Coordinates of C-alpha atoms in Angstrom, one line a residue:
M27 CA 110.3 125.1 128.3
L28 CA 107.9 126.3 125.6
G29 CA 105.2 124.1 124.2
V30 CA 103.2 124.9 121.1
I31 CA 99.9 123.2 120.3
V32 CA 98.5 123.5 116.8
F33 CA 94.7 123.2 117.5
A34 CA 92.2 122.3 114.8
H35 CA 88.7 121.0 114.5
G36 CA 89.3 117.5 113.4
S37 CA 87.9 115.2 110.7
R38 CA 87.3 111.5 110.2
D39 CA 89.3 111.8 106.9
P40 CA 93.0 110.9 107.8
L41 CA 94.2 113.1 104.9
W42 CA 92.6 116.1 106.4
R43 CA 95.2 116.1 109.2
L44 CA 98.2 116.5 106.8
P45 CA 98.2 120.3 106.6
V46 CA 97.7 120.6 110.4
E47 CA 100.7 118.3 111.0
S48 CA 102.7 120.1 108.4
V49 CA 102.3 123.4 110.4
A50 CA 103.4 121.5 113.6
Q51 CA 106.5 120.1 111.7
Q52 CA 107.4 123.6 110.5
I53 CA 107.2 125.0 114.0
A54 CA 109.4 122.1 115.3
R55 CA 112.0 122.8 112.6
S56 CA 111.9 126.5 113.3
D57 CA 112.5 126.0 117.1
P58 CA 113.9 122.5 117.9
A59 CA 113.9 123.4 121.6
A60 CA 110.1 123.8 121.7
A61 CA 107.8 120.9 122.3
V62 CA 105.2 120.8 119.5
S63 CA 102.0 118.8 119.2
C64 CA 98.7 118.9 117.3
A65 CA 95.4 118.7 119.2
Y66 CA 91.8 118.4 117.9
L67 CA 88.4 119.5 119.1
E68 CA 86.7 116.3 117.9
L69 CA 87.0 113.4 115.5
C70 CA 90.8 113.1 115.9
E71 CA 93.2 112.4 118.6
P72 CA 94.8 113.7 120.7
D73 CA 92.4 116.0 122.3
M74 CA 93.6 119.2 123.9
A75 CA 93.8 117.8 127.5
T76 CA 95.8 114.8 126.4
A77 CA 98.3 116.9 124.3
V78 CA 98.8 119.4 127.2
R79 CA 99.2 116.6 129.7
Q80 CA 101.9 115.0 127.6
M81 CA 103.6 118.3 127.0
V82 CA 103.6 119.2 130.7
E83 CA 105.0 115.7 131.6
G84 CA 107.8 116.5 129.1
G85 CA 108.7 119.7 131.0
A86 CA 106.7 122.4 129.3
T87 CA 106.1 125.4 131.6
R88 CA 104.6 127.7 128.9
V89 CA 102.0 126.5 126.3
R90 CA 100.9 128.5 123.3
V91 CA 97.9 127.4 121.5
L92 CA 97.6 128.2 117.8
P93 CA 94.0 127.8 116.6
L94 CA 93.9 126.8 112.9
F95 CA 90.6 128.4 112.2
F96 CA 90.1 131.0 109.6
G97 CA 87.6 133.0 111.6
M98 CA 86.4 133.6 115.1
G99 CA 83.4 131.2 114.8
K100 CA 81.8 129.3 117.7
H101 CA 84.8 126.9 118.2
A102 CA 87.4 129.7 118.4
R103 CA 85.2 132.2 120.2
E104 CA 83.4 129.9 122.7
D105 CA 84.7 126.4 122.9
L106 CA 88.4 127.1 122.9
P107 CA 88.3 129.7 125.8
V108 CA 86.5 127.1 127.9
L109 CA 89.2 124.5 127.1
M110 CA 91.9 127.1 128.0
K111 CA 90.3 127.9 131.3
D112 CA 90.0 124.2 132.2
L113 CA 93.7 123.6 131.3
A114 CA 94.8 126.5 133.4
E115 CA 92.9 125.1 136.3
S116 CA 94.3 121.6 135.8
H117 CA 97.9 122.8 135.4
P118 CA 98.3 126.0 137.6
Q119 CA 102.1 125.8 137.3
V120 CA 101.9 126.3 133.5
R121 CA 101.4 129.6 131.7
F122 CA 98.9 129.3 128.8
E123 CA 98.5 131.6 125.9
Q124 CA 95.8 131.5 123.3
L125 CA 96.9 133.0 120.0
P126 CA 94.3 134.6 117.7
A127 CA 92.7 132.3 115.1
A128 CA 95.1 131.9 112.1
G129 CA 92.7 133.6 109.7
E130 CA 92.6 136.7 111.9
D131 CA 96.3 137.3 111.4
P132 CA 96.7 139.9 108.6
R133 CA 100.1 138.3 107.6
L134 CA 98.2 135.1 106.7
T135 CA 95.5 136.9 104.8
A136 CA 98.1 138.9 102.9
L137 CA 100.0 135.7 102.1
L138 CA 96.8 134.0 100.8
A139 CA 96.1 137.1 98.6
K140 CA 99.6 136.9 97.2
I141 CA 99.2 133.2 96.5
A142 CA 95.9 133.8 94.7
L143 CA 97.4 136.5 92.5
E144 CA 100.7 134.8 91.6
T145 CA 101.2 133.7 88.0
T146 CA 102.0 130.1 87.8
P147 CA 104.3 128.8 85.0

């Protein structure tokens, strides 16, 4: 079973989470068979280990992590690979895949450019 974790930094502001959760909801609507969860580096719950543990307990055998970062800063470049390594060691029966940071995907940057240039009524 596929699991997808939408991974973001985290914030003390509860409204900050809404767009992150919206991405997770869209993934769940697009593939109802996939287990989908959000996870946060800090300041929010669940953390990555908790989200993965719950996903694995629910039957996930493959887990894809979508980092919602716009660039390959320290968190995406250094912190996340360490977390991924720890998860793979803790759950050797699960195949983990770290997707590129969201902002590194040319489809997203093209969409943002399109949004910026659209004429609004």
